[in-house]
CSV table of C-alpha atoms and ligand atoms in Angstrom, one decimal:
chain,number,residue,atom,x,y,z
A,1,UNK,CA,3.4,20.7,-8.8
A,2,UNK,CA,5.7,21.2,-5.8
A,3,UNK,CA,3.8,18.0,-4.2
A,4,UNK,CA,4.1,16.3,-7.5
A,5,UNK,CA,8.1,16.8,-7.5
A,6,UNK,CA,8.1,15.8,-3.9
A,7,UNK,CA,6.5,12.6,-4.6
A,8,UNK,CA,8.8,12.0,-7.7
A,9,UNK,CA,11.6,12.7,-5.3
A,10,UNK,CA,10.3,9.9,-2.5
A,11,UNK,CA,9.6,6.9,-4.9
A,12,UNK,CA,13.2,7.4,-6.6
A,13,UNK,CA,15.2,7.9,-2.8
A,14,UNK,CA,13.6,5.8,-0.5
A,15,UNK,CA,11.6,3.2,-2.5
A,16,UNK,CA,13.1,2.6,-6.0
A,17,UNK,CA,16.5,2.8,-4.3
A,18,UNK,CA,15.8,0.4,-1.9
A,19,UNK,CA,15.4,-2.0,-3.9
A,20,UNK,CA,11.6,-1.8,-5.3
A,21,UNK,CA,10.6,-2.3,-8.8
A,22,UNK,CA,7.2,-3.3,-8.7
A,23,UNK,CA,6.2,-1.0,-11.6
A,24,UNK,CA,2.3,-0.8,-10.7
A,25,UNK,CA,3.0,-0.3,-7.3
A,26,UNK,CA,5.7,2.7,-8.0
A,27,UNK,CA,2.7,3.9,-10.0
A,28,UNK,CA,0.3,3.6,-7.3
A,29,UNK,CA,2.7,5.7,-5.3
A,30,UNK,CA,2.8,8.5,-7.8
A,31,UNK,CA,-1.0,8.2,-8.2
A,32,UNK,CA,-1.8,8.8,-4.5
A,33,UNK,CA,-1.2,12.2,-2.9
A,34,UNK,CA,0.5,11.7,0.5
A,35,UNK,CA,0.2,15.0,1.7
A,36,UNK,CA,-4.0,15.1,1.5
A,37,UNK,CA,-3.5,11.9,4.3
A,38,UNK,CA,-1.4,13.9,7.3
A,39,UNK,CA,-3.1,16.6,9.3
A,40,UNK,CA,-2.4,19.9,7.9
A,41,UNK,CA,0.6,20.9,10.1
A,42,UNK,CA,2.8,17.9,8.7
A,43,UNK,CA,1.9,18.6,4.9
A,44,UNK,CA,5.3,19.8,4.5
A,45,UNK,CA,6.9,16.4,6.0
A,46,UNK,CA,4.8,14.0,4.0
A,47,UNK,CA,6.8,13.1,1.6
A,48,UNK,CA,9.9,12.4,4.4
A,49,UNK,CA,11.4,9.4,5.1
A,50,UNK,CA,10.3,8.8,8.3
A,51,UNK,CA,6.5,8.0,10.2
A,52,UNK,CA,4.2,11.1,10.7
A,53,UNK,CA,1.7,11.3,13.6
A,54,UNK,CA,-1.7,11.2,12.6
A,55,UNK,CA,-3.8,12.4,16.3
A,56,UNK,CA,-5.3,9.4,18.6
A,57,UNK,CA,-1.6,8.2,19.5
A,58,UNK,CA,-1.4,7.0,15.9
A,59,UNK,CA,1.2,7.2,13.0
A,60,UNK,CA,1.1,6.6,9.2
A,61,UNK,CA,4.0,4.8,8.6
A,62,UNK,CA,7.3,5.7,6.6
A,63,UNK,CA,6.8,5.1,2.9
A,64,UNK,CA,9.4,2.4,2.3
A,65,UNK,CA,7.6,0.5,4.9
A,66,UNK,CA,4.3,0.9,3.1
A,67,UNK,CA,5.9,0.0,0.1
A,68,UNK,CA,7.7,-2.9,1.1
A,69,UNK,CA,4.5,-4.7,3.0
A,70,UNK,CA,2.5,-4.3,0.0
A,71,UNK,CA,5.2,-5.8,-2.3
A,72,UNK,CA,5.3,-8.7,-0.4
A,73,UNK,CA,1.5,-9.0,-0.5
A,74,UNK,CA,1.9,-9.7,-4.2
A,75,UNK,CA,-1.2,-7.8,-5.1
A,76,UNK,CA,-3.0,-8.1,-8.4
A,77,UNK,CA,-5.8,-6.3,-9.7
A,78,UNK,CA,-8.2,-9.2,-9.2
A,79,UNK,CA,-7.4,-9.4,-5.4
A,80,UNK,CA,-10.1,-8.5,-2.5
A,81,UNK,CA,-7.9,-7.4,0.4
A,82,UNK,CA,-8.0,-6.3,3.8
A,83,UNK,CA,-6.6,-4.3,6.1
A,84,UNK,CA,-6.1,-3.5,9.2
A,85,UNK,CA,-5.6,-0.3,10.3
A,86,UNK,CA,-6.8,2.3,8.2
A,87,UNK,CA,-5.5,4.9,10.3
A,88,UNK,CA,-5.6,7.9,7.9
A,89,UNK,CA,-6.7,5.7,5.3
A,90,UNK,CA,-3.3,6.2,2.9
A,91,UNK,CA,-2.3,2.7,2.5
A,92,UNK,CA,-6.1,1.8,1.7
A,93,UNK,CA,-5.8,4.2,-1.3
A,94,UNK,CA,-2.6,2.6,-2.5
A,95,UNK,CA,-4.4,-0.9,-2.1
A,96,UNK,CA,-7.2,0.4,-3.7
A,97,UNK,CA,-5.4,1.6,-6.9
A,98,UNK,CA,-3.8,-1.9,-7.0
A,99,UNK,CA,-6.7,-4.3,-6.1
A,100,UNK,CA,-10.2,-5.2,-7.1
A,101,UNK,CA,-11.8,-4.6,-3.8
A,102,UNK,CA,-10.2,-3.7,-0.4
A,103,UNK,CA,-12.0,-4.2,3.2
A,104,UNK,CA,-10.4,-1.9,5.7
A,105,UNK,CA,-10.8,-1.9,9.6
A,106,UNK,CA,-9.9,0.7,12.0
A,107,UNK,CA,-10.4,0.5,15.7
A,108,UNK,CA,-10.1,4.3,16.4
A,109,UNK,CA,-13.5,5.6,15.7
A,110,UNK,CA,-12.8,9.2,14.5
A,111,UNK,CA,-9.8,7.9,12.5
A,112,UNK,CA,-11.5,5.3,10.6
A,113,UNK,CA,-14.9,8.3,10.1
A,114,UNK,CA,-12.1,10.7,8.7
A,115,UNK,CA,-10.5,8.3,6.7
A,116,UNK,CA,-14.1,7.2,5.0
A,117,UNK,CA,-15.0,9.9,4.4
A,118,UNK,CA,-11.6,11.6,2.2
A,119,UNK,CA,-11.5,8.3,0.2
A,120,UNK,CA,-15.1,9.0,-0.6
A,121,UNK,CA,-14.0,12.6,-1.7
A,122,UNK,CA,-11.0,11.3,-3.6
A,123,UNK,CA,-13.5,9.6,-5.8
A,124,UNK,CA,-12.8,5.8,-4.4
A,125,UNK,CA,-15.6,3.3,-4.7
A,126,UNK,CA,-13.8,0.2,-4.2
A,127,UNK,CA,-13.0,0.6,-0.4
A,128,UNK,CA,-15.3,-0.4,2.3
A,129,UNK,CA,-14.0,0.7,6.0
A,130,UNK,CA,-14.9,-0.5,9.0
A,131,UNK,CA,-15.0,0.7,12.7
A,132,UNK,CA,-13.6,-2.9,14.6
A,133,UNK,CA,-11.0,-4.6,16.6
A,134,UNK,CA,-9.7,-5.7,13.0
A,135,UNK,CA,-7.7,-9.1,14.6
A,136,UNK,CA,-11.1,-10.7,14.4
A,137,UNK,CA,-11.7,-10.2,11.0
A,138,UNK,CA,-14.5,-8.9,8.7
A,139,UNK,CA,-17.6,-8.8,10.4
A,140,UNK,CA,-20.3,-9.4,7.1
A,141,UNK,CA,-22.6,-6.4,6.7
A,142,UNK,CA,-25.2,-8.2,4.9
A,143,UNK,CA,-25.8,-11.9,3.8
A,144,UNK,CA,-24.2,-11.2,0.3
A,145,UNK,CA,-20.9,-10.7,2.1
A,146,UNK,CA,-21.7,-14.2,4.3
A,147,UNK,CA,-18.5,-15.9,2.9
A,148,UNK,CA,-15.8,-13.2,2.5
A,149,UNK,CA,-12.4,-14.8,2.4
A,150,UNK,CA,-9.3,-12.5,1.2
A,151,UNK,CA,-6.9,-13.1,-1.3
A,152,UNK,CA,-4.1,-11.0,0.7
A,153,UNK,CA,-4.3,-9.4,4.1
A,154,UNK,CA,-1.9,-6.8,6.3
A,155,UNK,CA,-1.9,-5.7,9.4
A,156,UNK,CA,-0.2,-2.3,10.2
A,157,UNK,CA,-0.4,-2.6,13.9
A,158,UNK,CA,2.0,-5.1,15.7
A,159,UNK,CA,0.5,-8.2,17.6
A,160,UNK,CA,1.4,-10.9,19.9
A,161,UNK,CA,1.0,-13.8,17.7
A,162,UNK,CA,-1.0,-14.4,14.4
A,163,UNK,CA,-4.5,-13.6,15.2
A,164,UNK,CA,-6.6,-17.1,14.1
A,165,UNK,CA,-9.6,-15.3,12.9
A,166,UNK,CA,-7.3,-13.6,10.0
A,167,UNK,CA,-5.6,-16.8,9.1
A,168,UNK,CA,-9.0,-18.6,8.6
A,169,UNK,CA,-9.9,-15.4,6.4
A,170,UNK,CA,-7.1,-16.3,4.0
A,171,UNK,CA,-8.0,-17.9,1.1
A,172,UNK,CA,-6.3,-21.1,0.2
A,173,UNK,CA,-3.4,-19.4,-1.9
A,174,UNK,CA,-3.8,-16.5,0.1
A,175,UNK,CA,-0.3,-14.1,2.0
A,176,UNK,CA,-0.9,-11.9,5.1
A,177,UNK,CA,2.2,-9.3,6.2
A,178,UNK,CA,2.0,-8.8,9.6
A,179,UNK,CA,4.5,-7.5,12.3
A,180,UNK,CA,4.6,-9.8,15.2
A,181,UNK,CA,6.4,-9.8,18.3
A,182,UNK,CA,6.5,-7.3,21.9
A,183,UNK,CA,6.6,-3.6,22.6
A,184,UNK,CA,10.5,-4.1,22.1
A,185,UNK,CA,11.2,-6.3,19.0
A,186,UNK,CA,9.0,-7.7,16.5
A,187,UNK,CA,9.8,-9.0,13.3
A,188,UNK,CA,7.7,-8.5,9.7
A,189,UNK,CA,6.1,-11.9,9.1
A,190,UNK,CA,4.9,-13.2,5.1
A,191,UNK,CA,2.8,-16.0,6.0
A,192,UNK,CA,1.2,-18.3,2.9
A,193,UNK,CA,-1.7,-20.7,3.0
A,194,UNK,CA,-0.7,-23.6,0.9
A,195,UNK,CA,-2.5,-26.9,0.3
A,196,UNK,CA,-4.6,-25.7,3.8
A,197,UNK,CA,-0.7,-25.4,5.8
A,198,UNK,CA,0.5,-22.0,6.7
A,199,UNK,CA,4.4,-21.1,5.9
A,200,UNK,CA,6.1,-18.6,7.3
A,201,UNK,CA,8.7,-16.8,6.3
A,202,UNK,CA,10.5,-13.4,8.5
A,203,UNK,CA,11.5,-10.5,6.5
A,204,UNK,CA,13.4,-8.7,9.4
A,205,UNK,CA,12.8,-6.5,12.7
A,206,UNK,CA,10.8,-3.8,12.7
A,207,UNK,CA,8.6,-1.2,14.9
A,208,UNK,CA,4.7,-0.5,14.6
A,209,UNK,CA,2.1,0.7,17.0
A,210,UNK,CA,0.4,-2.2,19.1
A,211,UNK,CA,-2.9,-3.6,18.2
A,212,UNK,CA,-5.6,-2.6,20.2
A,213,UNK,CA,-8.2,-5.2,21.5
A,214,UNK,CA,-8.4,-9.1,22.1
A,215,UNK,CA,-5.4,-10.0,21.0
A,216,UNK,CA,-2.8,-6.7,22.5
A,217,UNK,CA,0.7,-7.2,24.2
A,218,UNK,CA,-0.1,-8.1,28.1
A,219,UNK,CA,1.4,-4.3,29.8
B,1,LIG,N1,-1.9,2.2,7.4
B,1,LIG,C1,-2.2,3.4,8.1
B,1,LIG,C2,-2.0,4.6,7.2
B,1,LIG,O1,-1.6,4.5,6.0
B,1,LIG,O2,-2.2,5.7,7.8
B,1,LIG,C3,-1.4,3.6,9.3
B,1,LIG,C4,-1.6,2.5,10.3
B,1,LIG,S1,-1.1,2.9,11.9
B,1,LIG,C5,0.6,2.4,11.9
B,1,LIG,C6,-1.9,1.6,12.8
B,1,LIG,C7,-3.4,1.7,12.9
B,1,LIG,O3,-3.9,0.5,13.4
B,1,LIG,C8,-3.9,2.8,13.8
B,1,LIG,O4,-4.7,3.7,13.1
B,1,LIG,C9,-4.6,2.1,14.9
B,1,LIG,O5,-5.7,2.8,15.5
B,1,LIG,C10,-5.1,0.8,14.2
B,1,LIG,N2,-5.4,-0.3,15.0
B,1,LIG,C11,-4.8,-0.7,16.1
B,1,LIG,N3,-5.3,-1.8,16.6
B,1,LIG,C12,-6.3,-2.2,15.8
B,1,LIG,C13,-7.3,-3.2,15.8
B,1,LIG,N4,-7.3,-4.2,16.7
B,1,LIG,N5,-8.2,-3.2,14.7
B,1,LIG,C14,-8.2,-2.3,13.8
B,1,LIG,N6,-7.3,-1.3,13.8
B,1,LIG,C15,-6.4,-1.2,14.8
C-alpha cells in the first residue's frame, strides 16, 4: 500500500505535471512496481525524482525521463519494440504493458541475466532479452525471427551518432528516441522513417550513460 501511494504520488508530481497525459502510459506507470527494479538498499528512493544506481556503473533512469522517451515513441499495442539497454529491465516492463512484443538488449551480462529472469517472475511473456552490444541490432535467434524490423526503438544509453544497423531496423513508418551527442552534451533525438527518408527532430539536452561497444564516445 505504502509503494502503491508512492507510485500514485510520482505519476501526479513528476509526470502528469510535466506535462504527460498519455492515459495508457500513466497506467502502465501505476501497473509496474518500481521498487521490485532497484537493488534493495534504494527501495526507499524508487519512487524519487532523480536516477538510481543499479551496480555495474549503471543507472535506471529518473521516471519523467522514462516517461517522456516512451511518449515520444508513440507506442501502440500492436507495436514490436526494442530496446536497448535493459539495465534492470524496468522500462522493458513499461514497454511490455504498452506493446505487442518488446526485444530488449543489454550489454552487461549479469544485468541483462537479473533482469530476465524478474520479468519472467513478474509473469511477462512478451519480452525477449538479449545479452549484445545493442547498436548493432537484433541478432535473429532462429530463422522465424530472419526479418525482424521494429515498429519503434529507444536507446537508453547515449551514442556518438545514430547507429546504422538500428536505422535499417526501423520499419518504414517506424520512430527511434535516442540520446546523441559527447560525454558533455547530448541532445534527445525523435528520428522517423518516412517514404524510406529519416527526419529528425531534437527534443532538448540531456545526460545518459555511454553506449558500450562499436559505436562508444572516443576517451
Ligand atoms: N532502461 C534501463 C532501466 O529501466 O533500468 C536503464 C538503462 S541504463 C540508463 C543504460 C543501460 O544501457 C545500461 O544497463 C548499460 O549496460 C546498457 N548499455 C550500454 N551500452 C550498451 C550496448 N552497446 N548495448 C546494449 N546495452 C548497452
Amino acid at each position: 500500500m505504502h509503494y502503491k501511494n508512492l507510485r500514485k504520488k510520482m505519476i501526479e508530481q513528476q509526470i502528469k505535471a510535466r506535462g504527460i497525459t498519455n492515459e495508457r502510459l500513466l497506467d502502465a506507470f501505476m501497473q509496474v512496481e518500481r521498487h521490485l527494479f532497484v537493488p534493495p538498499a534504494a527501495k526507499h528512493f524508487a519512487y524519487n525524482d532523480s536516477p538510481l544506481t543499479i551496480g555495474q556503473g549503471q543507472t535506471i533512469s529518473q521516471p519523467y525521463i522514462v516517461a517522456m522517451m516512451i511518449d515520444l515513441l508513440e507506442v501502440t499495442k500492436s507495436d514490436i519494440v526494442l530496446e536497448i539497454g535493459t539495465g534492470s529491465g524496468y522500462q522493458t516492463a513499461l514497454l511490455a504493458e504498452l506493446a505487442h512484443q518488446v526485444y530488449s538488449i543489454e550489454r552487461i551480462s549479469s544485468l541483462a541475466e537479473k533482469a530476465k529472469k524478474l520479468l519472467k517472475e513478474l509473469g511477462y511473456t512478451n519480452i525477449k532479452i538479449q545479452h549484445d552490444d545493442g547498436s548493432k541490432g537484433w541478432i535473429p535467434e532462429s530463422d522465424a525471427e530472419e526479418d525482424v524490423k521494429f515498429d519503434a526503438i529507444i536507446v537508453s544509453a547515449a551514442a556518438p551518432s545514430i547507429p546504422e544497423g538500428l536505422l535499417r531496423q526501423l520499419k518504414e513508418g517506424g520512430r527511434l528516441v535516442i540520446p546523441v551527442g559527447d560525454k558533455f552534451f547530448q541532445e534527445l533525438l525523435l528520428v522517423r522513417k518516412e517514404n524510406g527518408k529519416i527526419k529528425k527532430e531534437n527534443h532538448g539536452g540531456c545526460q545518459f550513460v555511454p553506449l558500450i561497444g562499436k559505436q562508444a564516445w572516443k576517451e
